[in-house]
Amino acid sequence: MPDSHLPPVEELLKAAVAALGGSDRPGQLQMVNAVQRAIDTEEHLAVQAGTGTGKSLAYLVPSVRHAMGTDSPVVVSTATIALQRQLVDRDLPRLAETLVKELPHEPTFAILKGRRNYLCRYKATAGWPEEDEHDQLFDVRDVSATGRMVQRIQEWAEETETGDRDELVPGVNEQAWRQFSVSAQECLGAQRCPSGPECFAELARSRAGEVDIVVTNHALLAIDAMGDIPVLPEHDVVIVDEAHELVDRVTSVVTSELSEGSVSLAVRRVSRLIEQSVADQLLESGEDLKALLAAAPPGRIDELPEVLGLTLALVRDAAARCVTALGPRGADKDDPERAGQRKAAFTALDEVHDTAVRMLEAYGHASENDRAEVVWLDEGSDRRPPMLRVAPLNVGGMLRERLFGERTVVLTSATLALGGSFDGMAKQWGLGEPPAPEGGEQVTVPGGEKGRKQKVRGWTGMDVGSPFDHQRSGILYVAKHLPQPGRDGLPEAYVDEIAELIEAAGGRTLGLFSSMRAAKAATEALRERLDVPLLCQGDDSTMLLVKQFAEDESTCLFGTLSLWQGVDVPGPSLRLVIIDRVPFPRPDDPLTSARQRHVQSKGGNGFMAVAATHAALLLAQGVGRLLRAQDDKGVIAVLDPRLATARYSGFLLGSLPPFWRTTDPAVARSALKRLSV
């Protein structure tokens, strides 16, 4: 192998752990060898590594070694900004410093994000088409606040060295940031843009092409894999951390939207460039769409109504006429301002046209069971009009062909083995089929691009465990005596149970609720009954609420989805995690219900493959909030009795760490009282 002259991966890990003052962890050593083996054999690896395993170091060490030996960067993709920052600000600098004596040069790294995350110098200084928001209603205070944000961005633009939005603290809203950023489709290109040589996005990409480790996010990884133009430097190994989020993030990237607002934006951008009569046709089609969506019921659209089909065709054809009227793409090379206006118009028109086409083509199969995509109407809100959405039923085929077929991928998370098996996640990723031939020979991938040849690699699933002694450190209490949760809010018996548990714990509680409605209802009811501080998500920024919760041991924090996965509070401030119900997806969720029905139509168990898998994944994430350090102890209280009584409870329990279990409320309260002393 080209990196055979480098120290073995075990030696590098040992040197890094010693320099960082750490200790040997069997799971970390097992994982580092597995990652190195996957890279050497070019086979994919799914590795579950519990909190405290040190998985970042376990994949970074072999990644750095491979990059050094091949002069090819390794891409590390994460789902959250928090983990990106941890890697770039803490893990990688420390690792580079510790391994500099062991390797040919000090390991280098860079972070790379989508173009929208970088300030566009040209847009900040030139006459770019304005992002007209006149069709949306804003509170006067919101407008003035946004104006102050715009001014702050202008001041920051004069001093920033990276143009990275995340370095603008405090942050700004999307409306303000849009005035200073462009999408990849809107960008003039470094060669044509007057600010090309100083472009922050291009400079970031250039830096990424010269380093050993490129840190990015799942969305950009998907754009790079799915698109025809690469946005990441050429690479042959990808590490996907927080891999349980991959399918949802990829689905978001390939989901398209169409509304009167998107049509109006296209009209505003193109009106100044073509005959008004042509632009008016698109405007009229957008008004027809607006009226139709306002009257239609929200939800999944299984059969295309004739009036909707005609309206989508009108939008499609009017957008196509506007594109034709704009003339050839790439014109006005000597007039950057006009070129920018034309590029912005083409981008908005293409989005409207292509989305309308995609929605019409979604109904191209006679049988619903043969359709690859689902269309639904999102009813919107007070601040956002109704819109049509279209998304693929699954992204496994795309991932298998465009990500896993092109490079070696290591997928890792604390929660991957659902029901004790990797099969559920593997199917979602597209790794379930086709099986890898002996020796990884070149074969034709079913459903590939016109029989395109590519390497089909095998995959291995591995659980390296956790350094925590779950049996001794935590209790999983299921309130079997409570009634099943209903649809009419939080039952009074649940409120009583929560109050008794919090009183036993002396506060120190993280309440994870299936909806914001339930979280707020519990907060309002219990603030009157308890004498401990009770915070609710939405009272302030989530980051500040978590900080306040961590600093005061008697405080409780209630919230919903982002808290299920984003809270890391080790120590005595967290002794009790309450989960109000098994987090199944909403039965009326258009995409989830369509996926469930699709599995059933193929003879599978749609509930287990989709709804139960979703619930198991989120439940495991929520339960994982309790133990964040070796000395942590506490109780997880699941109020939903179905976790103990339903036929699928074994699958859900098999997805959780091996805590000691009880259904006796007295046992749970007694344990909490002992911990609160």
Short mmCIF file of C-alpha atoms in Angstrom, two decimals, residues 109-409:
data_model
loop_
_atom_site.label_atom_id
_atom_site.label_comp_id
_atom_site.label_asym_id
_atom_site.label_seq_id
_atom_site.Cartn_x
_atom_site.Cartn_y
_atom_site.Cartn_z
CA PHE A 109 -7.32 20.54 7.67
CA ALA A 110 -10.00 22.94 6.47
CA ILE A 111 -13.74 23.37 6.68
CA LEU A 112 -15.80 23.65 3.51
CA LYS A 113 -19.46 24.66 3.33
CA GLY A 114 -22.00 25.41 0.65
CA ARG A 115 -21.59 28.66 -1.29
CA ARG A 116 -24.61 30.18 0.46
CA ASN A 117 -22.61 30.14 3.72
CA TYR A 118 -20.00 32.58 2.41
CA LEU A 119 -20.36 36.30 1.86
CA CYS A 120 -20.32 37.20 -1.86
CA ARG A 121 -17.98 40.18 -2.31
CA TYR A 122 -19.53 41.12 -5.64
CA LYS A 123 -23.10 41.03 -4.36
CA ALA A 124 -22.07 43.07 -1.32
CA THR A 125 -20.63 45.85 -3.48
CA ALA A 126 -22.48 45.76 -6.83
CA GLY A 127 -25.97 46.21 -8.22
CA TRP A 128 -27.29 42.68 -7.75
CA PRO A 129 -31.02 41.98 -8.16
CA GLU A 130 -32.72 42.77 -4.86
CA GLU A 131 -34.34 40.00 -2.86
CA ASP A 132 -37.79 41.57 -2.92
CA GLU A 133 -39.88 40.34 -0.02
CA HIS A 134 -42.86 42.64 -0.54
CA ASP A 135 -45.25 39.70 -0.79
CA GLN A 136 -44.50 38.63 2.77
CA LEU A 137 -45.84 40.35 5.87
CA PHE A 138 -43.32 41.53 8.42
CA ASP A 139 -43.74 43.17 11.76
CA VAL A 140 -42.24 46.67 11.73
CA ARG A 141 -39.90 45.62 14.52
CA ASP A 142 -38.75 42.66 12.41
CA VAL A 143 -37.98 44.95 9.49
CA SER A 144 -35.97 47.36 11.61
CA ALA A 145 -34.15 44.45 13.27
CA THR A 146 -33.32 43.03 9.84
CA GLY A 147 -32.08 46.48 8.77
CA ARG A 148 -29.71 46.54 11.71
CA MET A 149 -28.49 43.08 10.78
CA VAL A 150 -27.82 44.21 7.21
CA GLN A 151 -25.78 47.12 8.52
CA ARG A 152 -23.82 44.79 10.79
CA ILE A 153 -23.05 42.46 7.86
CA GLN A 154 -21.79 45.43 5.84
CA GLU A 155 -19.43 46.40 8.64
CA TRP A 156 -18.29 42.80 9.11
CA ALA A 157 -17.68 42.46 5.36
CA GLU A 158 -14.93 45.08 5.62
CA GLU A 159 -12.94 43.09 8.17
CA THR A 160 -13.69 39.36 7.72
CA GLU A 161 -10.93 37.14 6.41
CA THR A 162 -13.11 34.12 5.64
CA GLY A 163 -16.57 35.48 4.82
CA ASP A 164 -17.96 32.48 6.74
CA ARG A 165 -21.43 33.25 8.06
CA ASP A 166 -20.86 31.23 11.23
CA GLU A 167 -18.10 33.64 12.25
CA LEU A 168 -20.60 36.51 12.38
CA VAL A 169 -21.59 36.61 16.06
CA PRO A 170 -24.32 37.16 17.01
CA GLY A 171 -25.91 35.59 13.97
CA VAL A 172 -28.34 37.17 11.51
CA ASN A 173 -31.61 35.98 10.02
CA GLU A 174 -31.95 34.43 6.58
CA GLN A 175 -33.62 37.51 5.11
CA ALA A 176 -30.63 39.71 5.96
CA TRP A 177 -28.02 37.16 4.90
CA ARG A 178 -29.63 36.64 1.49
CA GLN A 179 -28.68 40.20 0.58
CA PHE A 180 -25.01 39.19 0.71
CA SER A 181 -24.88 35.60 -0.53
CA VAL A 182 -25.54 33.63 -3.70
CA SER A 183 -26.30 30.00 -4.41
CA ALA A 184 -24.04 27.89 -6.60
CA GLN A 185 -26.55 28.29 -9.44
CA GLU A 186 -26.58 32.09 -9.14
CA CYS A 187 -22.79 32.48 -8.96
CA LEU A 188 -21.21 34.09 -12.03
CA GLY A 189 -18.14 31.88 -11.68
CA ALA A 190 -14.65 32.84 -10.58
CA GLN A 191 -13.49 33.51 -14.14
CA ARG A 192 -16.28 35.94 -15.01
CA CYS A 193 -16.93 37.63 -11.68
CA PRO A 194 -15.02 40.89 -11.04
CA SER A 195 -14.52 39.71 -7.44
CA GLY A 196 -13.49 36.21 -8.51
CA PRO A 197 -9.85 36.42 -7.33
CA GLU A 198 -11.05 37.46 -3.85
CA CYS A 199 -14.11 35.15 -3.66
CA PHE A 200 -14.44 33.73 -0.16
CA ALA A 201 -16.14 30.54 -1.38
CA GLU A 202 -13.43 29.93 -4.00
CA LEU A 203 -10.68 30.63 -1.48
CA ALA A 204 -12.25 28.12 0.94
CA ARG A 205 -12.46 25.53 -1.82
CA SER A 206 -8.84 26.21 -2.80
CA ARG A 207 -7.70 25.69 0.80
CA ALA A 208 -9.70 22.47 0.99
CA GLY A 209 -7.86 21.14 -2.05
CA GLU A 210 -4.51 21.47 -0.30
CA VAL A 211 -5.19 19.83 3.06
CA ASP A 212 -5.30 16.31 4.48
CA ILE A 213 -8.76 16.48 6.10
CA VAL A 214 -11.74 18.37 4.68
CA VAL A 215 -14.60 18.86 7.15
CA THR A 216 -18.01 19.45 5.57
CA ASN A 217 -21.69 18.72 6.13
CA HIS A 218 -24.08 16.05 4.85
CA ALA A 219 -25.90 18.52 2.59
CA LEU A 220 -22.75 19.53 0.72
CA LEU A 221 -21.63 15.90 0.59
CA ALA A 222 -24.96 15.07 -1.08
CA ILE A 223 -24.68 17.97 -3.53
CA ASP A 224 -21.18 16.84 -4.47
CA ALA A 225 -22.23 13.21 -4.90
CA MET A 226 -25.51 13.88 -6.73
CA GLY A 227 -24.38 16.75 -8.94
CA ASP A 228 -22.44 16.72 -12.18
CA ILE A 229 -19.98 19.43 -11.09
CA PRO A 230 -17.80 18.49 -8.08
CA VAL A 231 -17.79 20.92 -5.19
CA LEU A 232 -15.44 18.93 -2.94
CA PRO A 233 -11.82 18.20 -3.84
CA GLU A 234 -11.18 14.82 -5.45
CA HIS A 235 -11.19 12.14 -2.76
CA ASP A 236 -11.54 8.38 -2.35
CA VAL A 237 -12.48 8.06 1.34
CA VAL A 238 -15.43 9.64 3.19
CA ILE A 239 -16.12 9.53 6.92
CA VAL A 240 -19.80 10.16 7.72
CA ASP A 241 -20.17 11.06 11.38
CA GLU A 242 -23.68 11.45 12.80
CA ALA A 243 -24.58 8.97 10.07
CA HIS A 244 -28.07 8.43 11.51
CA GLU A 245 -28.89 11.86 10.00
CA LEU A 246 -27.59 11.12 6.49
CA VAL A 247 -30.84 9.99 4.84
CA ASP A 248 -32.88 12.93 6.17
CA ARG A 249 -30.23 15.49 5.14
CA VAL A 250 -29.92 14.01 1.65
CA THR A 251 -33.70 13.92 1.31
CA SER A 252 -33.82 17.64 2.19
CA VAL A 253 -31.27 18.41 -0.52
CA VAL A 254 -33.27 16.63 -3.23
CA THR A 255 -36.68 17.94 -2.13
CA SER A 256 -38.06 20.73 -4.33
CA GLU A 257 -40.72 23.35 -3.60
CA LEU A 258 -43.10 25.37 -5.75
CA SER A 259 -45.28 28.25 -4.60
CA GLU A 260 -46.64 31.56 -5.76
CA GLY A 261 -43.69 33.12 -3.97
CA SER A 262 -41.07 31.24 -5.98
CA VAL A 263 -42.90 32.11 -9.20
CA SER A 264 -43.11 35.79 -8.17
CA LEU A 265 -39.39 35.86 -7.43
CA ALA A 266 -38.67 34.53 -10.92
CA VAL A 267 -40.98 37.17 -12.41
CA ARG A 268 -39.27 40.00 -10.51
CA ARG A 269 -35.85 38.85 -11.60
CA VAL A 270 -36.73 38.43 -15.26
CA SER A 271 -39.11 41.37 -15.77
CA ARG A 272 -36.35 43.95 -16.27
CA LEU A 273 -34.65 41.77 -18.89
CA ILE A 274 -37.42 40.63 -21.26
CA GLU A 275 -40.64 41.92 -22.77
CA GLN A 276 -43.22 42.55 -20.07
CA SER A 277 -45.91 40.60 -21.91
CA VAL A 278 -43.84 37.40 -21.66
CA ALA A 279 -43.12 37.95 -17.96
CA ASP A 280 -46.81 38.66 -17.36
CA GLN A 281 -47.71 35.16 -18.56
CA LEU A 282 -45.56 33.69 -15.81
CA LEU A 283 -47.06 36.14 -13.31
CA GLU A 284 -50.57 35.04 -14.26
CA SER A 285 -49.69 31.37 -13.91
CA GLY A 286 -48.32 32.11 -10.44
CA GLU A 287 -51.57 33.82 -9.47
CA ASP A 288 -53.51 30.78 -10.69
CA LEU A 289 -51.25 28.57 -8.58
CA LYS A 290 -51.76 30.80 -5.53
CA ALA A 291 -55.56 30.61 -5.82
CA LEU A 292 -55.48 26.85 -6.29
CA LEU A 293 -53.18 26.18 -3.32
CA ALA A 294 -55.21 28.45 -1.05
CA ALA A 295 -58.35 26.40 -1.71
CA ALA A 296 -56.82 22.91 -1.74
CA PRO A 297 -56.62 20.68 1.37
CA PRO A 298 -53.10 20.09 2.71
CA GLY A 299 -51.50 16.66 2.60
CA ARG A 300 -50.28 14.02 0.18
CA ILE A 301 -51.58 14.20 -3.40
CA ASP A 302 -51.87 10.60 -4.61
CA GLU A 303 -53.72 11.35 -7.82
CA LEU A 304 -53.04 14.45 -9.90
CA PRO A 305 -56.24 16.56 -10.09
CA GLU A 306 -56.90 17.84 -13.60
CA VAL A 307 -56.90 21.48 -12.51
CA LEU A 308 -53.56 21.08 -10.73
CA GLY A 309 -52.06 19.35 -13.75
CA LEU A 310 -53.20 22.20 -16.02
CA THR A 311 -51.86 24.83 -13.61
CA LEU A 312 -48.47 23.13 -13.31
CA ALA A 313 -48.30 22.89 -17.11
CA LEU A 314 -49.06 26.63 -17.36
CA VAL A 315 -46.27 27.43 -14.90
CA ARG A 316 -43.85 25.11 -16.73
CA ASP A 317 -44.60 26.56 -20.17
CA ALA A 318 -44.57 30.19 -19.05
CA ALA A 319 -41.20 29.70 -17.33
CA ALA A 320 -39.83 28.04 -20.49
CA ARG A 321 -40.95 31.02 -22.60
CA CYS A 322 -39.18 33.40 -20.22
CA VAL A 323 -35.98 31.34 -20.48
CA THR A 324 -36.17 31.50 -24.27
CA ALA A 325 -36.78 35.25 -24.17
CA LEU A 326 -33.66 35.73 -22.02
CA GLY A 327 -31.52 34.46 -24.89
CA PRO A 328 -28.36 32.35 -24.74
CA ARG A 329 -26.82 31.63 -21.37
CA GLY A 330 -23.39 33.07 -20.74
CA ALA A 331 -24.03 36.29 -22.69
CA ASP A 332 -23.01 39.76 -21.44
CA LYS A 333 -19.54 38.60 -20.46
CA ASP A 334 -18.27 42.17 -20.62
CA ASP A 335 -21.05 43.52 -18.40
CA PRO A 336 -20.79 41.80 -15.00
CA GLU A 337 -23.80 43.62 -13.55
CA ARG A 338 -26.12 42.55 -16.35
CA ALA A 339 -24.54 39.08 -16.35
CA GLY A 340 -25.36 38.80 -12.65
CA GLN A 341 -28.95 39.84 -13.25
CA ARG A 342 -29.33 37.30 -16.05
CA LYS A 343 -27.76 34.51 -14.00
CA ALA A 344 -30.11 35.24 -11.09
CA ALA A 345 -33.08 35.21 -13.48
CA PHE A 346 -32.02 31.92 -15.08
CA THR A 347 -31.60 30.35 -11.64
CA ALA A 348 -35.07 31.33 -10.44
CA LEU A 349 -36.71 30.33 -13.74
CA ASP A 350 -34.93 26.98 -13.86
CA GLU A 351 -36.06 26.18 -10.33
CA VAL A 352 -39.70 26.97 -11.17
CA HIS A 353 -39.65 25.16 -14.52
CA ASP A 354 -37.78 22.06 -13.37
CA THR A 355 -39.89 21.67 -10.23
CA ALA A 356 -43.14 21.89 -12.21
CA VAL A 357 -41.78 19.27 -14.64
CA ARG A 358 -40.71 17.02 -11.78
CA MET A 359 -44.13 17.21 -10.16
CA LEU A 360 -45.93 16.36 -13.39
CA GLU A 361 -43.56 13.47 -14.07
CA ALA A 362 -44.11 12.11 -10.56
CA TYR A 363 -47.48 10.83 -11.81
CA GLY A 364 -46.05 9.17 -14.91
CA HIS A 365 -46.75 5.62 -13.66
CA ALA A 366 -50.23 4.18 -13.74
CA SER A 367 -49.79 2.47 -10.38
CA GLU A 368 -49.06 4.43 -7.22
CA ASN A 369 -46.81 1.57 -6.12
CA ASP A 370 -44.45 2.15 -9.06
CA ARG A 371 -43.95 5.86 -8.44
CA ALA A 372 -40.55 6.99 -7.27
CA GLU A 373 -41.61 10.35 -5.84
CA VAL A 374 -44.34 11.81 -3.69
CA VAL A 375 -46.00 15.22 -4.04
CA TRP A 376 -47.82 16.99 -1.23
CA LEU A 377 -49.27 20.35 -0.26
CA ASP A 378 -47.77 22.06 2.77
CA GLU A 379 -50.43 24.38 4.18
CA GLY A 380 -47.87 26.97 5.29
CA SER A 381 -48.31 29.32 8.23
CA ASP A 382 -49.16 32.92 9.09
CA ARG A 383 -45.80 34.01 7.73
CA ARG A 384 -45.40 31.52 4.89
CA PRO A 385 -47.87 30.79 2.08
CA PRO A 386 -48.93 27.25 1.06
CA MET A 387 -46.49 25.42 -1.19
CA LEU A 388 -46.20 22.20 -3.14
CA ARG A 389 -43.31 19.88 -2.33
CA VAL A 390 -41.90 16.87 -4.16
CA ALA A 391 -39.40 14.37 -2.76
CA PRO A 392 -38.15 10.87 -3.59
CA LEU A 393 -39.68 7.95 -1.73
CA ASN A 394 -36.18 6.84 -0.88
CA VAL A 395 -32.64 8.02 -1.54
CA GLY A 396 -30.93 4.65 -1.08
CA GLY A 397 -30.51 4.11 -4.82
CA MET A 398 -28.95 7.55 -5.26
CA LEU A 399 -26.57 6.99 -2.38
CA ARG A 400 -25.62 3.50 -3.56
CA GLU A 401 -24.84 4.74 -7.04
CA ARG A 402 -23.36 8.18 -6.47
CA LEU A 403 -21.73 7.95 -3.03
CA PHE A 404 -21.01 4.33 -2.13
CA GLY A 405 -20.18 3.29 -5.68
CA GLU A 406 -17.48 5.92 -6.13
CA ARG A 407 -15.49 5.81 -2.88
CA THR A 408 -14.94 4.03 0.44
CA VAL A 409 -17.36 5.26 3.11
#
